[in-house]
Every structure is written in structure tokens, then in C-alpha cells.
XYZ file of C-alpha atoms in Angstrom:
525
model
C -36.543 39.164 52.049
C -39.040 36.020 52.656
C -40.721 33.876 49.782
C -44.508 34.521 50.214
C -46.488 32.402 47.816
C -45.879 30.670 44.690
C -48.371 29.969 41.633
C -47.600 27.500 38.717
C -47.730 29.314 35.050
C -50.522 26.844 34.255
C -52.807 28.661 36.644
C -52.008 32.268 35.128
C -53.219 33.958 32.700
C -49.289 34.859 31.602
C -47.916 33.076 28.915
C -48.390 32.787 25.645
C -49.933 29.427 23.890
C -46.912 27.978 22.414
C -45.285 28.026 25.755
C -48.068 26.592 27.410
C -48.484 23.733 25.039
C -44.596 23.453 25.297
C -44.780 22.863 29.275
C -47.499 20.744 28.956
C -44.903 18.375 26.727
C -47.694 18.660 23.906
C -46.814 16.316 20.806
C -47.434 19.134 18.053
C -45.055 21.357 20.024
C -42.723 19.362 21.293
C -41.416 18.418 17.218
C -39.854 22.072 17.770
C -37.421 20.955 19.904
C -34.678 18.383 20.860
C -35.662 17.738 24.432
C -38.432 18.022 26.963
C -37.940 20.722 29.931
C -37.725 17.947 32.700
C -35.459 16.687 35.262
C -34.806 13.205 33.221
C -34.219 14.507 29.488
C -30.679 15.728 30.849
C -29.013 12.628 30.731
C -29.596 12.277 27.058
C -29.149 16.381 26.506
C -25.349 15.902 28.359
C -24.569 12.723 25.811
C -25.886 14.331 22.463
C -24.050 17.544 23.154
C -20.664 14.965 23.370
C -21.363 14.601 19.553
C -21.171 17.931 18.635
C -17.967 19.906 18.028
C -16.486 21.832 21.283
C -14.137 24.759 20.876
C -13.004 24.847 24.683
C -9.607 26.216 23.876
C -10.712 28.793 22.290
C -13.111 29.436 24.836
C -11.263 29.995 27.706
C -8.581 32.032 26.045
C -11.173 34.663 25.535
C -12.773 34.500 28.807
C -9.126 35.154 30.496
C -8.914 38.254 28.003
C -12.374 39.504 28.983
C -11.560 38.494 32.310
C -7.974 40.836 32.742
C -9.167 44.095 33.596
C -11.638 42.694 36.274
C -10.892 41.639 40.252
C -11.499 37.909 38.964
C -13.602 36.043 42.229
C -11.626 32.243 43.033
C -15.584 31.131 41.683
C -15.279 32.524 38.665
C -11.416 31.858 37.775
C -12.243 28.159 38.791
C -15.222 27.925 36.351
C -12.911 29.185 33.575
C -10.450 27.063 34.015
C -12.789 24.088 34.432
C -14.698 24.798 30.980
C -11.234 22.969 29.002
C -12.219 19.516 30.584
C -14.406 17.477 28.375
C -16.791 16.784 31.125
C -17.772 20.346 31.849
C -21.021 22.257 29.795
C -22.978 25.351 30.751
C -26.536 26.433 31.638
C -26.807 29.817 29.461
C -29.079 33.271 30.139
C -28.762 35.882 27.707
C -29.471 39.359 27.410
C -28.120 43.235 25.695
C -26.197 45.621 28.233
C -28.718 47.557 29.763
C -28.809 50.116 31.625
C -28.421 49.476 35.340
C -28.548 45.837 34.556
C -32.101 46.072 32.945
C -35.220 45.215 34.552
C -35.914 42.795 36.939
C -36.528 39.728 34.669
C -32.455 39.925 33.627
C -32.054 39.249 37.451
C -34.719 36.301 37.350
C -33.038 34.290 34.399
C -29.602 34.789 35.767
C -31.108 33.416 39.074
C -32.723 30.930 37.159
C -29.661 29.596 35.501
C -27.512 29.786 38.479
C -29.687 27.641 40.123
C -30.071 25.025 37.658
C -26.464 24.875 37.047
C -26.199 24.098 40.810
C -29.388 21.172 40.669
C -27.765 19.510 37.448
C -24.173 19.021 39.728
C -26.208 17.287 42.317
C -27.957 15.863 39.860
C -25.115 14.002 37.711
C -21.680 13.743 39.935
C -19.507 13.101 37.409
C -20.022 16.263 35.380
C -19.711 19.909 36.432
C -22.010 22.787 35.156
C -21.325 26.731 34.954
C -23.733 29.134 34.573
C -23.116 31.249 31.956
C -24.485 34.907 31.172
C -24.550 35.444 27.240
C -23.985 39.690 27.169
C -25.217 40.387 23.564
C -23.066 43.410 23.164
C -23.972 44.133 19.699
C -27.283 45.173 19.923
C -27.333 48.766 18.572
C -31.444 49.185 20.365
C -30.291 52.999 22.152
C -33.618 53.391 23.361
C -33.893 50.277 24.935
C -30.734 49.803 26.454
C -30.374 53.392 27.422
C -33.101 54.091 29.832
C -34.606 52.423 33.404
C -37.333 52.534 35.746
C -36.640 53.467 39.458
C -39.711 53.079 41.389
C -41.793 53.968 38.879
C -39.546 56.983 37.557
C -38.067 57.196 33.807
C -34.080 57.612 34.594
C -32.636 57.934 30.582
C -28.967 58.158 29.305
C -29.322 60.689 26.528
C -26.379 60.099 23.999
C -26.207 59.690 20.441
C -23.663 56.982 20.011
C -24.805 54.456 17.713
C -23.507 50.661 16.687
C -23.107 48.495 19.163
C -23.574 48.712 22.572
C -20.620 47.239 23.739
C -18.794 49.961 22.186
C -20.535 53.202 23.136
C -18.519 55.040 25.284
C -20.184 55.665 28.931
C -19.369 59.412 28.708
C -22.430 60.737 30.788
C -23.500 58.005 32.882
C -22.039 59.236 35.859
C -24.091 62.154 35.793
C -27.421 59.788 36.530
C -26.417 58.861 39.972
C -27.524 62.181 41.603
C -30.697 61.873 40.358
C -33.308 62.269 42.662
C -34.866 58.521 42.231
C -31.608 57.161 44.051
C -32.401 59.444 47.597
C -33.701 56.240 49.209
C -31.675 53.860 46.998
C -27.824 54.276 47.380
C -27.374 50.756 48.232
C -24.823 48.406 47.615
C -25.592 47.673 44.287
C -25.896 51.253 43.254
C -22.223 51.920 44.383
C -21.548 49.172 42.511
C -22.713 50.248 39.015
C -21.386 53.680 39.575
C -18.151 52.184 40.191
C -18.001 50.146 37.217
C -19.058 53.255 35.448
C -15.997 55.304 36.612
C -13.393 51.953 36.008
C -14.929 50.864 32.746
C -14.426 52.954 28.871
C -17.752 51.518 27.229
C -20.870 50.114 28.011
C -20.016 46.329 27.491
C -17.324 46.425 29.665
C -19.163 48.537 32.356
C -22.350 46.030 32.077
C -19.959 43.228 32.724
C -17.930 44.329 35.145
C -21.733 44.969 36.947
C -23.039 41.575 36.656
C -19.819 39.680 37.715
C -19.366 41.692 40.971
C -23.076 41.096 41.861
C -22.779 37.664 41.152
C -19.266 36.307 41.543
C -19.835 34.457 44.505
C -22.142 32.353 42.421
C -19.372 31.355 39.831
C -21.182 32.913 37.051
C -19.511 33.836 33.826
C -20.447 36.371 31.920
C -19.166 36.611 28.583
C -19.122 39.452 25.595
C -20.000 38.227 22.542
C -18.435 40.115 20.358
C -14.387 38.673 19.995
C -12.753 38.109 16.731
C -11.800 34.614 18.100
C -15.108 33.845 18.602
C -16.986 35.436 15.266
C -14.337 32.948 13.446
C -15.963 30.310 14.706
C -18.934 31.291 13.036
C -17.379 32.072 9.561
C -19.193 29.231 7.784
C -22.939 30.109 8.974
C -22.118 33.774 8.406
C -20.880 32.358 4.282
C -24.018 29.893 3.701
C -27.081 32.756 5.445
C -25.221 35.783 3.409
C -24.522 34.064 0.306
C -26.987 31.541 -0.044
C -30.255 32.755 1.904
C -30.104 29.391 3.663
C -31.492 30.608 6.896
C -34.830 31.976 5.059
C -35.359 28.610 3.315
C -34.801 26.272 6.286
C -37.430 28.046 8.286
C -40.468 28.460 5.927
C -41.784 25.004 6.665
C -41.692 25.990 10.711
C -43.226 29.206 10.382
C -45.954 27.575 7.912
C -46.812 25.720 11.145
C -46.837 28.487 13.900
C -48.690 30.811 11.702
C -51.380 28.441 11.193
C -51.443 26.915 15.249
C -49.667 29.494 16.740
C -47.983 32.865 16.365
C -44.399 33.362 15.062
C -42.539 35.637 17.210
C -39.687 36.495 14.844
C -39.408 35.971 11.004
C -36.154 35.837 9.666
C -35.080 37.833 6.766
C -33.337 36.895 3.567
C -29.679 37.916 5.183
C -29.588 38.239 8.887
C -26.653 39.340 9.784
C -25.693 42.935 10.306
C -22.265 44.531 9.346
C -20.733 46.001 11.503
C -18.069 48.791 12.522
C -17.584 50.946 16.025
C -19.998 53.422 15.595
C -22.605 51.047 12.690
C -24.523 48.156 12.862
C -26.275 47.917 9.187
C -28.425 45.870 8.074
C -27.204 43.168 4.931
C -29.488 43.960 2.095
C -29.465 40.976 -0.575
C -30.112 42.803 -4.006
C -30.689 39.917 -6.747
C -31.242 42.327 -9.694
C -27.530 43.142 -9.940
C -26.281 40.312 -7.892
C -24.852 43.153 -4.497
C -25.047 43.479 -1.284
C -26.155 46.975 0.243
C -25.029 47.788 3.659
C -28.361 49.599 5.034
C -28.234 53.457 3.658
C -24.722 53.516 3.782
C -23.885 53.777 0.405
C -21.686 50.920 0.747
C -22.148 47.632 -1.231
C -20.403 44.379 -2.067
C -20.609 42.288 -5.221
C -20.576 38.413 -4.061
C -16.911 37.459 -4.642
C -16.083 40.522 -2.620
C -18.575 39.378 0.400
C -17.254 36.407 0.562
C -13.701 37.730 1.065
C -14.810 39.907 3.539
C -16.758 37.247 5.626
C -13.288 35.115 5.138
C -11.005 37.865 6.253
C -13.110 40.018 8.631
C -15.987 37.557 9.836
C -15.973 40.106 13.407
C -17.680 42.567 11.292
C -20.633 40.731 10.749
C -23.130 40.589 13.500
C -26.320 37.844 13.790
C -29.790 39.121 14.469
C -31.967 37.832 16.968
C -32.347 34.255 14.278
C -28.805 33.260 14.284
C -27.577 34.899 17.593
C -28.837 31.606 19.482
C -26.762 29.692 16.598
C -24.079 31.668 17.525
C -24.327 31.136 21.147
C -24.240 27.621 20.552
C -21.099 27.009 18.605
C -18.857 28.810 21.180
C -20.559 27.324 24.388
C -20.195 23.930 25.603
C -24.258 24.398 26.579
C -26.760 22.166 27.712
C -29.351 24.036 28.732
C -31.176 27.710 27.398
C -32.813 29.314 30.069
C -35.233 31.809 29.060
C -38.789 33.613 28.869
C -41.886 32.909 27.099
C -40.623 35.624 24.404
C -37.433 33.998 23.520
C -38.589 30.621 24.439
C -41.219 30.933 21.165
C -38.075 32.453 18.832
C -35.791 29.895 20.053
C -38.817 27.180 19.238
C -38.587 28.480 15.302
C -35.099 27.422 15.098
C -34.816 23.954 15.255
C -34.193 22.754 11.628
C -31.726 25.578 11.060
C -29.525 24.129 14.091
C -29.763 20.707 12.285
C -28.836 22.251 8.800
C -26.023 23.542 10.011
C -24.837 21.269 12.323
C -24.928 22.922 15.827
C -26.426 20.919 19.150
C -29.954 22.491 19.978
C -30.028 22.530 24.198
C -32.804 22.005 26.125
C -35.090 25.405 26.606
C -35.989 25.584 30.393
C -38.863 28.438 30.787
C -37.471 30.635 33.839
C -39.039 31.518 37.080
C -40.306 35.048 37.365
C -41.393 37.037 40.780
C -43.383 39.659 42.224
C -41.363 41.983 45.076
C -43.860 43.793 47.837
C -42.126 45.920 50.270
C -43.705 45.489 53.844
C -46.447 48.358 53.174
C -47.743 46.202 49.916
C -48.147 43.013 52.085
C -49.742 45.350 54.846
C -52.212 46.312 52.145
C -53.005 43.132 50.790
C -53.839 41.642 53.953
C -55.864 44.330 54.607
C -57.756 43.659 51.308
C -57.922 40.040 51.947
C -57.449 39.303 48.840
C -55.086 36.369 47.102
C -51.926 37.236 45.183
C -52.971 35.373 41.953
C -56.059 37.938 41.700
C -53.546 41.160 40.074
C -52.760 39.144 37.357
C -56.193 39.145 36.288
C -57.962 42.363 34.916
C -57.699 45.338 37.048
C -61.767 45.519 36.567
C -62.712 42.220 36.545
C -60.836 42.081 40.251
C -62.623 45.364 41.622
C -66.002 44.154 40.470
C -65.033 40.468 42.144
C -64.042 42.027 45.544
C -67.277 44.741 45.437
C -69.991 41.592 45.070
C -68.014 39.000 47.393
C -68.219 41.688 49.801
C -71.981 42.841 48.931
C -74.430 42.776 51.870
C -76.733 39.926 51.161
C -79.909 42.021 51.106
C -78.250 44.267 48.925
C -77.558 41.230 46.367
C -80.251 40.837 43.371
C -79.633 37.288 42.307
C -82.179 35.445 44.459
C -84.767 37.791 43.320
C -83.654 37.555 40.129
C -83.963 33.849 39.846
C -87.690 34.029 41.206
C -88.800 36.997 38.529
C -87.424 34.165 35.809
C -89.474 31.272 37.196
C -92.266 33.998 36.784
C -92.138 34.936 33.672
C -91.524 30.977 32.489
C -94.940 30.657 33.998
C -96.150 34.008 32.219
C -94.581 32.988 28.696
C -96.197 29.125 29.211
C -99.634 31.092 29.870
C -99.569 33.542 26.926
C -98.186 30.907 24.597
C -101.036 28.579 25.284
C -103.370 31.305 24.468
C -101.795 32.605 21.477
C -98.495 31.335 20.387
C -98.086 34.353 18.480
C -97.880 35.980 21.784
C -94.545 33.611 22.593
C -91.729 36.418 21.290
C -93.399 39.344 22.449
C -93.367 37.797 26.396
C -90.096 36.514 26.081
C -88.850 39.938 24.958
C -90.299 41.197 28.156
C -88.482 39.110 29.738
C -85.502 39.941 28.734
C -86.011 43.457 29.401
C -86.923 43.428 33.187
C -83.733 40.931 33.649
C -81.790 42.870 31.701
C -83.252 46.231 33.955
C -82.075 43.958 37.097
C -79.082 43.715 36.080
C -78.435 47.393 35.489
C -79.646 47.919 38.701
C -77.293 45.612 40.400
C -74.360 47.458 38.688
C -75.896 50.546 39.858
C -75.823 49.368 43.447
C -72.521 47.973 42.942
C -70.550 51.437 42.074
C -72.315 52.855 45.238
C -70.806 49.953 47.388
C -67.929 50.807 45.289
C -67.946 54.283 46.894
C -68.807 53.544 50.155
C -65.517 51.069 49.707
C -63.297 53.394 48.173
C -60.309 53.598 50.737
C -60.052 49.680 49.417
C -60.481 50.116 46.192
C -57.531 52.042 46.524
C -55.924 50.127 48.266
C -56.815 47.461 45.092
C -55.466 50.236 42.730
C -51.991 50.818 44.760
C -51.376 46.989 44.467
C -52.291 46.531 40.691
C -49.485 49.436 40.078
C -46.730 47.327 41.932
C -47.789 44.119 40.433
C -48.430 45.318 36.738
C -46.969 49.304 36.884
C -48.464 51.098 33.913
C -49.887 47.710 32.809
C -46.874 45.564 32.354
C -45.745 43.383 34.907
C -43.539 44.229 37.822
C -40.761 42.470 36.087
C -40.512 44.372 32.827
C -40.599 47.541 33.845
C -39.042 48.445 37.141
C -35.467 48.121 37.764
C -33.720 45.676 40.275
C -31.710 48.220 42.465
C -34.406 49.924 44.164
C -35.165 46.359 45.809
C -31.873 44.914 46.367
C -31.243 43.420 49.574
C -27.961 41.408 50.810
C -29.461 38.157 51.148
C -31.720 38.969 47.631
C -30.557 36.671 45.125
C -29.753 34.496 47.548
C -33.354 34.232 48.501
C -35.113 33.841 44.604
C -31.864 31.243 43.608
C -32.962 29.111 46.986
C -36.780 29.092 46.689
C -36.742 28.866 42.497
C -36.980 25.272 41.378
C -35.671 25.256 37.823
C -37.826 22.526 36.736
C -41.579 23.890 38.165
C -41.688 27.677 36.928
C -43.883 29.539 38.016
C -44.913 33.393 39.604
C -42.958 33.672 43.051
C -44.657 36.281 45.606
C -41.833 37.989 47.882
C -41.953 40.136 50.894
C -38.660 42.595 51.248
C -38.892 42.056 54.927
């Protein structure tokens, strides 16, 4: 695997807006945040973050629980124990167990965070950085989380276990790897997974297990977020959202501003946090007219003295939606840093006065690297196209059209004959307007008819170049379906395994600069 090319964010058409305006260190967006996304706000990120509270202890003791069951890597054991000295934070990715460790972007941001963990210990000596991987276990999203692409093929894990993912058994997964999409696949990191799904009871486990054996030898930690010990931590946000509506309030004035400049990418509701049991994940329902709580269409309900017991005696049965989750995140971790996409990026920019209500350090958001993988017949196609890497992120149409005039026989070209038929008929329309100026509209309108017959006539001569072209064209076609399959990018949609390499993540975490994201091009030979 060899880096190809590389192409800044600003020159794609990829992100949103908000994110732009965020890299660009924009005033209006930057009051969203606590730090700017550059090499020299880390100093003061690393002292602010001193201020806050830090629940290391607690910390590590879960991490060794999590940790029991698994072949532990030196890396990893060291960057446990290491997280109980005060000078010690993490750099943070998170994501819900998927299946077969999601698409490719889950490998990008845990490359991403990896590598900025290693930058910021060459960057300040006295302080040490682990990369953490944040496994939202709770998410109850089957569909989501139960299905992959491989190369381009829809592999699904039909079950019907519901609540959180964590905890649905992995009865059936097995069964996937004779599938025919792994015949030219059974790689390393396919064992791997299939492995973890014969040592592993439930999908949390089996999802961690995946992601620490892949990258171990990177130090990474990758916790499970859902641990009594931890959820107590979290005891008095879970009291003031449920039984005040403070989250709802706090926001408003934010998502005044994004609605009007922007676009909010998640509202948050009255309540948001779920309840929660093995096989449930319910929705809190705040019911005013007779002062309850309904638990989604359970049946169940709570009047408030009896919620607030239950959030002071069982606080692990109440799970945060995608609004408080980062809140969450942020009490138990000693973080510095969020690394992210331009989707959570714009959530995580909502959420800055409800970190400051409730007293929890906001950490720098760093907008992750992506990539583009071509196996050695894509690159073989591109150069045969002559055509630029940058160009498939552009309309599939607009491209085509592009490549068919660039490579348009001059003679066959209209434009130059175009241009003299308008000098023409500015000589025709100055002639018939200085006879009659009533006769001013009726030559420009002829104008504008014979140029606009011209121009139909050039497309008409461009579809037949287009068909005397068409092995090209093709060719065109073939790559827009590895860069953007089905019209998302490469990234969302296809699944890392089919690509993996030895030396792959070793590759992307050398050649991504945490601090310049961008689009990275990649040949897998």
C-alpha cells in the first residue's frame, strides 16, 4: 500500500458549511467551541483540562475488568496503567459496534487519533497521550450495526435481539464467514473477527476484542461504555436532564443560531436519556399533565420522586442519546482532544453551553483525515483516463461532459464559431435598431435562438464523441463506483477487510497529519 495524492477539504466539494467555516477558524463559528483545531491551542487545551475533575481511579479499574478476558498487548497494559498519573490525557474516536468493524471511516478516525496521540508526545515531553476508542455499546440501531458492504455486496446479520448492542448475543454470526463475498478475502483480519466471534458471548465484547487485536501494537484502548462504575459518574447530569429538562433549555439559544446560519444536525429532546434493560432501550417520555415519566410503549412509568430514586440507585439503566453521550464521554476520560467527522463534528459544535452548565471540560474537536483505496487495476484505469483524482468527487456528469470537450477535436468544437455568429448579430441588432427600435426585441430574440440552436448542436456532437469514447467513459463509470459506490463515498459504504493489507494502517497513521485533513488517494500496491 503507497500514499498516492492528497487534497485539502478546502478544495472539495465534501463538507458541510459549519465545518468549513470551523477550519477556516471563522469568528461566528469558532464561539461554538473552546479551542481552535491547531497545533498551538494544545498547550492551553492540556492546562484547562487540569481544572476539571478527573476520575482516573475509577478509570482504570474498569479498563482492567474490560480488559480480563482479552490477551492484553505490553502497549495496551502500559497505557492503562499510565492513565492514574496526573500528567496523562487521551485523544478520543468514537463509534457503535458494528458489524465487521463498520465501514472504512471507523478505521480512518481510529487512525486519526492514533496518530495524533503520537504528534502531541513529541509535541509536549512532559506529558503522555493514549488514544482512546469510545465503543458506544448502547446503541440499540439493528439495522445499522447489523449489516456490511464487501466489495460492493450487502453481507446482513439477521437477528431480532433488541436493546443494546453490547448485549445482543452473537448467536449467528459465525454463519457469515462462508459467504461467498469472503472467496478472495480470508485475510488476516477476517480470521480475526471470526475468532473473536467464536471467543466472545455478545456483540460488545466481540467488537472489542476486534479492534484491540487489530490495533494493539498501537497502544490503543478501547473502552465499553456501558459499566455501572462509570454511569455513576454521571448520576447528576442523568438527575438535572430527566428531572429538570435542563439539556433542552441550555441549547435553544445555540440552535437559534445554526438554524438561522447554518443547519443543526441534532436537536435534543426534552429528556434524552433512554432506559434501559438487556433486551430494551426506551425512550424517557416527560408527561407534564400528570407530572410521569413513560418509558416508550412499555407500559411502564415513573412519578418524579420515584425517578429520582431510580436514577440514585440504578443510574446504569439510563442510557444518553447522541446529546449527552459526548457529556458522558467526557466525565470518565481524562480527554484532550475529540477526533471526529464533519457529522459529529457539527453535533458536538451544538454542545458547548451544556458542557459549561454542567461543569464538564469541552476538548478540542480535530476534523479527521479520510481516504480513497484503488487496487492496482483502479490506478491502471485512471492513468489510462488521464484524469486527476479530485475530479470523482465532483458530479458523475459534470466529469463525463468535462473529459468529452477537453478531449473534443478542435474542428469539431463550436465555440469559435459561436463567438463570431454573436459579433454578427450585435452588428445585425445595432442595424435594425437604428432603423426601427421597435425592431430591437424581435432581433435579439433571434439571437438567442440560433445560439441557443448552437448549443444544442454542440451537445449533440458531444454524445456522439461520447460514443465513439465509450470504452473510457467506462472506464470513468468503473472509477466513480469505487470512489462514491452507489453514490456515497468509498468510506461509508464499503467495509475495511476486503482491503486490508499488513503494513495498512501503518501506511494511513504515517502519511495522515492530524492537523491538515484532508482526502488521501492510496494505491493497494
Amino acid at each position: 500500500m503507497r500514499p498516492m495524492f492528497f487534497y485539502d477539504y478546502e478544495n472539495l466539494p465534501l463538507l458541510p458549511k459549519l465545518i468549513h467555516h470551523y477550519l477556516q477558524g471563522k469568528p461566528e463559528v469558532m464561539q461554538l467551541c473552546a479551542y481552535s483545531p491547531r497545533r498551538e491551542s494544545f498547550a492551553e487545551t492540556i492546562s484547562r483540562r487540569k481544572q476539571f475533575p478527573l476520575f482516573r481511579d475509577t478509570l482504570v479499574q474498569v479498563l482492567e475488568e474490560q480488559y480480563r478476558t482479552l490477551a492484553i498487548h505490553p502497549k495496551v497494559s502500559e497505557n492503562i496503567r499510565v492513565l492514574k498519573r496526573e500528567n496523562t490525557f487521551t485523544v478520543t474516536a468514537a463509534h457503535q459496534p458494528c458489524l465487521f468493524g463498520g465501514p472504512l471511516y471507523n478505521i480512518y478516525k481510529i487512525c486519526h487519533t492514533i496518530k495524533l496521540a503520537q504528534t502531541l508526545r513529541e509535541m509536549y515531553h512532559e506529558y503522555y497521550f493514549v488514544p482512546v476508542f469510545w465503543l458506544g455499546t448502547e446503541d440499540h440501531d439493528t439495522k445499522e450495526l447489523s449489516h456490511a458492504f464487501i466489495n460492493g455486496k450487502k453481507i446482513v446479520w439477521e437477528h431480532a435481539y433488541k436493546g443494546p448492542s453490547g448485549r445482543w448475543p452473537v448467536t449467528g454470526i459465525g454463519q457469515l464467514s462462508g459467504d461467498a463475498a469472503w472467496s478472495e478475502h480470508q485475510n488476516d483480519a477476517y480470521r480475526i473477527w471470526f475468532e473473536a466471534a467464536e471467543r466472545c458471548d455478545v456483540f460488545g465484547k466481540l467488537v472489542q476484542f476486534f479492534l484491540h487485536t487489530l490495533f494493539q501494537e498501537y497502544g490503543l484502548v478501547v473502552i465499553d461504555q456501558n459499566h455501572p462504575e462509570l454511569k455513576a459518574l454521571l448520576k447528576e447530569v442523568i438527575l438535572q436532564d430527566v428531572l429538570h429538562q435542563k439539556t433542552h433549555s441550555i441549547m435553544q439559544p445555540t440552535l437559534a443560531f445554526l438554524d438561522k446560519n447554518y443547519h443543526v444536525q441534532a436537536r435534543p429532546r426534552e429528556v434524552n436519556f433512554f432506559y434501559i434493560s438487556d433486551t430494551s432501550r426506551e425512550r424517557i417520555i416527560w408527561k407534564p399533565q400528570n407530572a410521569s415519566y413513560q418509558i416508550g410503549q412499555s407500559g411502564a412509568s415513573f412519578t418524579a420522586p420515584e425517578m429520582t430514586t431510580e436514577i440514585s440507585a440504578r443510574p446504569e439503566r439510563f442510557s444518553p442519546n447522541v446529546i449527552l453521550r459526548p457529556v458522558y464521554q467526557e466525565i470518565v476520560l481524562p480527554n484532550v482532544a475529540f477526533v471526529g467527522g464533519a457529522a459529529e463534528l457539527s453535533y458536538w459544535l451544538e454542545l458547548k453551553a451544556v458542557f459549561d452548565a454542567y461543569g464538564v471540560a469541552f476538548p478540542a474537536l480535530m476534523m479527521r483525515n479520510t481516504a480513497t483505496l484503488l487496487r492496482l487495476r483502479d490506478v491502471r484505469k485512471l492513468e489510462k483516463t488521464g484524469l486527476v483524482a479530485d475530479v470523482f468527487f465532483q458530479p458523475k456528469e459534470v466529469t463525463i461532459k468535462k473529459f468529452i470537450t477537453e478531449h473534443l477535436d478542435e474542428e469539431k468544437r463550436l465555440d469559435k464559431e459561436k463567438e463570431q455568429i454573436d459579433k454578427i448579430f450585435n452588428i445585425i441588432i445595432q442595424k435594425a435598431s437604428d432603423a426601427d427600435s421597435t425592431l430591437l426585441h424581435t432581433a435579439q430574440a433571434e439571437k438567442i435562438k440560433v445560439l441557443a440552436g448552437i448549443d444544442a448542436l454542440q451537445q449533440k456532437i458531444l454524445r456522439a464523441e461520447k460514443r465513439k469514447n465509450e470504452q473510457l467513459v467506462r472506464q470513468i463509470n468503473d472509477l466513480y463506483d469505487v470512489f462514491c459506490p452507489e453514490g456515497e463515498w468509498q468510506e461509508r459504504r464499503e467495509n475495511f477487510i476486503p482491503f486490508y493489507t499488513q503494513n495498512m494502517f501503518e501506511v494511513i497513521i504515517r502519511n495522515f497529519d492530524p492537523f491538515e485533513p484532508g482526502m488521501h488517494i492510496f494505491a493497494l500496491a
